[in-house]
């Protein structure tokens, strides 16, 4: 069986592992493996641009006992990490993420398994509306922290301060390019996986990066 390639999402998750996250697991679990497992569960279960909000973490009972004794807030810390990961990836939650950690004898010691699911009946309650607004504010804060700009024609500076920027000849684009060589909806710049990605929308292979035609870059 082929080993699954590490996705960009998992790679980004591993970059987010910091000292505080590492200290949660000590020598019982490898923090990068925990990060990758959580990221994979989130990525595999995302639906319509939304991340799963219910996570069940399975640990060997001996690991569970040792970790929760040392860190009673283990589940809450992992929920905070998932929130941060979703913000970097530009994903929304239907509700605040909840993590349940349980013992499972089917899991080997020093290993972890993660299952993710969406709330059965997500609604737009006041709490969820507040959570969504808080999440979107976090995304915008992350973008402002990059202080990134698009330079048009060597003179116009357009701040990349929102998750989606549209470019094209049509006047309702964020960046209007008045040229017959440009499509009405020519391209998008999206914030995904902690970076800006350029997508060609012209469907004619007329978007170039370093003189090479691209569909995304």
Tab-separated table of C-alpha atoms in Angstrom:
chain	number	residue	atom	x	y	z
A	1	UNK	CA	0.000	0.000	0.000
A	2	UNK	CA	1.409	3.388	-0.986
A	3	UNK	CA	2.137	5.820	1.794
A	4	UNK	CA	-0.107	8.823	1.554
A	5	UNK	CA	1.723	11.969	0.437
A	6	UNK	CA	1.791	14.817	2.954
A	7	UNK	CA	-0.648	17.479	1.767
A	8	UNK	CA	0.012	21.210	1.774
A	9	UNK	CA	-2.576	21.449	4.527
A	10	UNK	CA	-0.702	18.998	6.749
A	11	UNK	CA	2.591	20.741	6.008
A	12	UNK	CA	1.070	24.037	7.106
A	13	UNK	CA	-0.308	22.365	10.239
A	14	UNK	CA	3.146	21.152	11.166
A	15	UNK	CA	4.547	24.665	10.746
A	16	UNK	CA	2.026	25.892	13.316
A	17	UNK	CA	3.332	23.537	16.003
A	18	UNK	CA	4.956	25.680	18.662
A	19	UNK	CA	6.451	25.162	22.095
A	20	UNK	CA	3.127	25.417	23.908
A	21	UNK	CA	1.608	22.754	21.666
A	22	UNK	CA	4.668	20.546	22.016
A	23	UNK	CA	4.554	20.752	25.806
A	24	UNK	CA	1.042	19.319	25.810
A	25	UNK	CA	2.274	15.871	24.843
A	26	UNK	CA	5.753	15.625	26.331
A	27	UNK	CA	7.304	12.330	25.309
A	28	UNK	CA	4.002	10.452	25.096
A	29	UNK	CA	3.153	11.591	21.552
A	30	UNK	CA	5.029	13.206	18.679
A	31	UNK	CA	3.541	16.742	18.315
A	32	UNK	CA	4.043	16.821	14.541
A	33	UNK	CA	2.113	13.578	14.195
A	34	UNK	CA	-0.720	15.006	16.308
A	35	UNK	CA	-0.752	18.157	14.145
A	36	UNK	CA	-0.810	16.127	10.927
A	37	UNK	CA	-3.619	13.856	12.183
A	38	UNK	CA	-5.788	16.796	13.203
A	39	UNK	CA	-5.107	18.556	9.896
A	40	UNK	CA	-5.907	15.449	7.870
A	41	UNK	CA	-9.192	14.950	9.704
A	42	UNK	CA	-10.133	18.581	9.082
A	43	UNK	CA	-9.137	18.454	5.420
A	44	UNK	CA	-10.898	15.164	4.669
A	45	UNK	CA	-14.154	16.251	6.289
A	46	UNK	CA	-14.465	19.833	5.032
A	47	UNK	CA	-17.769	20.532	3.334
A	48	UNK	CA	-18.670	23.553	1.192
A	49	UNK	CA	-15.671	25.480	2.487
A	50	UNK	CA	-16.488	24.677	6.106
A	51	UNK	CA	-14.353	22.709	8.495
A	52	UNK	CA	-15.821	19.968	10.663
A	53	UNK	CA	-16.629	21.220	14.154
A	54	UNK	CA	-16.782	17.916	16.085
A	55	UNK	CA	-13.548	15.977	16.676
A	56	UNK	CA	-13.018	12.727	18.563
A	57	UNK	CA	-9.409	11.960	19.477
A	58	UNK	CA	-8.616	8.311	20.278
A	59	UNK	CA	-5.617	7.521	22.480
A	60	UNK	CA	-4.382	4.407	24.213
A	61	UNK	CA	-5.835	4.463	27.776
A	62	UNK	CA	-2.365	4.698	29.320
A	63	UNK	CA	-1.526	7.738	27.182
A	64	UNK	CA	-4.901	9.307	27.946
A	65	UNK	CA	-4.440	8.914	31.699
A	66	UNK	CA	-0.925	10.354	31.654
A	67	UNK	CA	-1.718	13.276	29.349
A	68	UNK	CA	-4.936	14.393	31.029
A	69	UNK	CA	-3.293	14.177	34.453
A	70	UNK	CA	-0.556	16.498	33.231
A	71	UNK	CA	-2.845	18.706	31.092
A	72	UNK	CA	-6.502	18.731	32.212
A	73	UNK	CA	-7.281	21.227	29.428
A	74	UNK	CA	-5.912	18.979	26.687
A	75	UNK	CA	-9.149	18.896	24.662
A	76	UNK	CA	-9.573	22.684	24.862
A	77	UNK	CA	-5.972	23.217	23.744
A	78	UNK	CA	-6.526	21.034	20.679
A	79	UNK	CA	-9.747	22.922	19.890
A	80	UNK	CA	-7.784	26.197	20.002
A	81	UNK	CA	-5.201	24.700	17.663
A	82	UNK	CA	-7.926	23.606	15.189
A	83	UNK	CA	-9.361	27.122	15.253
A	84	UNK	CA	-5.971	28.597	14.413
A	85	UNK	CA	-5.413	26.040	11.667
A	86	UNK	CA	-8.782	26.818	10.056
A	87	UNK	CA	-8.048	30.550	10.161
A	88	UNK	CA	-4.755	30.028	8.336
A	89	UNK	CA	-6.517	27.868	5.725
A	90	UNK	CA	-9.406	30.280	5.206
A	91	UNK	CA	-12.025	27.774	6.411
A	92	UNK	CA	-15.136	28.545	8.451
A	93	UNK	CA	-16.831	26.497	11.170
A	94	UNK	CA	-20.599	26.018	11.502
A	95	UNK	CA	-20.015	26.204	15.273
A	96	UNK	CA	-17.072	26.464	17.634
A	97	UNK	CA	-14.935	23.304	17.319
A	98	UNK	CA	-15.390	20.759	20.080
A	99	UNK	CA	-12.823	18.069	20.857
A	100	UNK	CA	-13.542	14.889	22.832
A	101	UNK	CA	-10.566	12.803	23.938
A	102	UNK	CA	-11.244	9.167	24.784
A	103	UNK	CA	-9.336	6.002	25.582
A	104	UNK	CA	-9.282	3.247	22.988
A	105	UNK	CA	-7.449	-0.054	23.445
A	106	UNK	CA	-7.399	-0.495	19.658
A	107	UNK	CA	-4.917	2.397	19.424
A	108	UNK	CA	-1.284	1.566	20.131
A	109	UNK	CA	0.584	3.452	22.818
A	110	UNK	CA	2.171	6.728	21.650
A	111	UNK	CA	-0.191	6.851	18.647
A	112	UNK	CA	-3.317	8.874	17.925
A	113	UNK	CA	-6.405	8.545	15.744
A	114	UNK	CA	-8.794	11.402	14.949
A	115	UNK	CA	-12.349	11.386	13.630
A	116	UNK	CA	-14.109	14.552	12.464
A	117	UNK	CA	-17.746	15.321	11.777
A	118	UNK	CA	-20.086	18.234	11.215
A	119	UNK	CA	-22.870	19.167	13.614
A	120	UNK	CA	-26.015	17.262	12.665
A	121	UNK	CA	-28.164	20.388	12.385
A	122	UNK	CA	-26.041	23.509	12.125
A	123	UNK	CA	-28.018	26.707	12.543
A	124	UNK	CA	-27.355	30.410	12.682
A	125	UNK	CA	-27.942	30.915	16.396
A	126	UNK	CA	-26.596	34.035	18.063
A	127	UNK	CA	-23.630	32.072	19.420
A	128	UNK	CA	-22.724	30.721	15.985
A	129	UNK	CA	-23.103	34.102	14.318
A	130	UNK	CA	-20.735	35.533	16.918
A	131	UNK	CA	-18.306	32.634	16.397
A	132	UNK	CA	-18.342	33.181	12.642
A	133	UNK	CA	-17.761	36.918	13.009
A	134	UNK	CA	-14.907	36.223	15.427
A	135	UNK	CA	-13.364	33.728	12.998
A	136	UNK	CA	-13.614	36.100	10.029
A	137	UNK	CA	-12.030	38.839	12.137
A	138	UNK	CA	-9.150	36.452	12.852
A	139	UNK	CA	-8.673	35.791	9.124
A	140	UNK	CA	-8.608	39.522	8.368
A	141	UNK	CA	-6.128	40.092	11.189
A	142	UNK	CA	-3.861	37.394	9.742
A	143	UNK	CA	-4.023	39.055	6.323
A	144	UNK	CA	-3.242	42.494	7.710
A	145	UNK	CA	-0.299	40.968	9.538
A	146	UNK	CA	1.187	39.946	6.175
A	147	UNK	CA	1.147	43.566	4.942
A	148	UNK	CA	1.083	42.229	1.360
A	149	UNK	CA	0.405	44.263	-1.782
A	150	UNK	CA	-0.295	43.668	-5.444
A	151	UNK	CA	1.566	46.147	-7.655
A	152	UNK	CA	-0.295	46.908	-10.901
A	153	UNK	CA	1.579	48.338	-13.886
A	154	UNK	CA	4.462	49.309	-11.616
A	155	UNK	CA	2.569	52.146	-9.940
A	156	UNK	CA	-0.774	51.101	-8.389
A	157	UNK	CA	-0.494	49.384	-4.988
A	158	UNK	CA	-3.480	47.215	-4.051
A	159	UNK	CA	-3.442	45.844	-0.478
A	160	UNK	CA	-4.100	42.106	-0.179
A	161	UNK	CA	-6.225	42.519	2.925
A	162	UNK	CA	-9.159	40.189	2.255
A	163	UNK	CA	-9.503	36.458	1.465
A	164	UNK	CA	-10.552	36.975	-2.172
A	165	UNK	CA	-9.430	39.559	-4.718
A	166	UNK	CA	-10.825	39.549	-8.268
A	167	UNK	CA	-9.051	40.870	-11.371
A	168	UNK	CA	-10.485	41.529	-14.805
A	169	UNK	CA	-11.838	43.963	-17.356
A	170	UNK	CA	-15.314	44.197	-15.808
A	171	UNK	CA	-15.805	47.239	-13.587
A	172	UNK	CA	-17.086	45.273	-10.570
A	173	UNK	CA	-13.708	43.555	-10.085
A	174	UNK	CA	-11.483	44.576	-7.186
A	175	UNK	CA	-8.719	45.304	-9.700
A	176	UNK	CA	-9.993	46.585	-13.053
A	177	UNK	CA	-7.576	45.973	-15.941
A	178	UNK	CA	-8.673	47.975	-18.980
A	179	UNK	CA	-7.136	45.948	-21.782
A	180	UNK	CA	-8.534	43.911	-24.660
A	181	UNK	CA	-6.110	41.133	-23.699
A	182	UNK	CA	-7.824	40.775	-20.313
A	183	UNK	CA	-11.023	38.763	-19.804
A	184	UNK	CA	-14.025	40.270	-18.032
A	185	UNK	CA	-13.316	37.905	-15.132
A	186	UNK	CA	-9.672	37.096	-15.644
A	187	UNK	CA	-8.193	35.865	-12.367
A	188	UNK	CA	-8.549	35.622	-8.602
A	189	UNK	CA	-6.092	35.866	-5.745
A	190	UNK	CA	-7.282	33.757	-2.808
A	191	UNK	CA	-5.908	33.361	0.703
A	192	UNK	CA	-5.618	29.603	1.285
A	193	UNK	CA	-3.364	27.372	3.369
A	194	UNK	CA	-1.590	30.393	4.823
A	195	UNK	CA	-0.541	31.839	1.474
A	196	UNK	CA	-1.889	33.745	-1.523
A	197	UNK	CA	-2.788	31.622	-4.561
A	198	UNK	CA	-3.405	33.010	-8.044
A	199	UNK	CA	-6.178	31.276	-10.049
A	200	UNK	CA	-6.698	31.753	-13.775
A	201	UNK	CA	-10.366	32.295	-14.720
A	202	UNK	CA	-9.812	33.309	-18.350
A	203	UNK	CA	-10.094	29.694	-19.607
A	204	UNK	CA	-7.795	30.703	-22.430
A	205	UNK	CA	-4.413	30.189	-20.809
A	206	UNK	CA	-3.786	33.927	-20.661
A	207	UNK	CA	-2.581	34.202	-17.081
A	208	UNK	CA	1.214	34.084	-16.797
A	209	UNK	CA	3.730	33.905	-13.954
A	210	UNK	CA	7.342	34.500	-14.976
A	211	UNK	CA	6.326	34.196	-18.653
A	212	UNK	CA	4.783	30.757	-18.075
A	213	UNK	CA	1.005	30.129	-18.455
A	214	UNK	CA	-0.577	28.940	-15.201
A	215	UNK	CA	-3.958	27.742	-13.988
A	216	UNK	CA	-2.938	28.328	-10.372
A	217	UNK	CA	0.245	29.406	-8.690
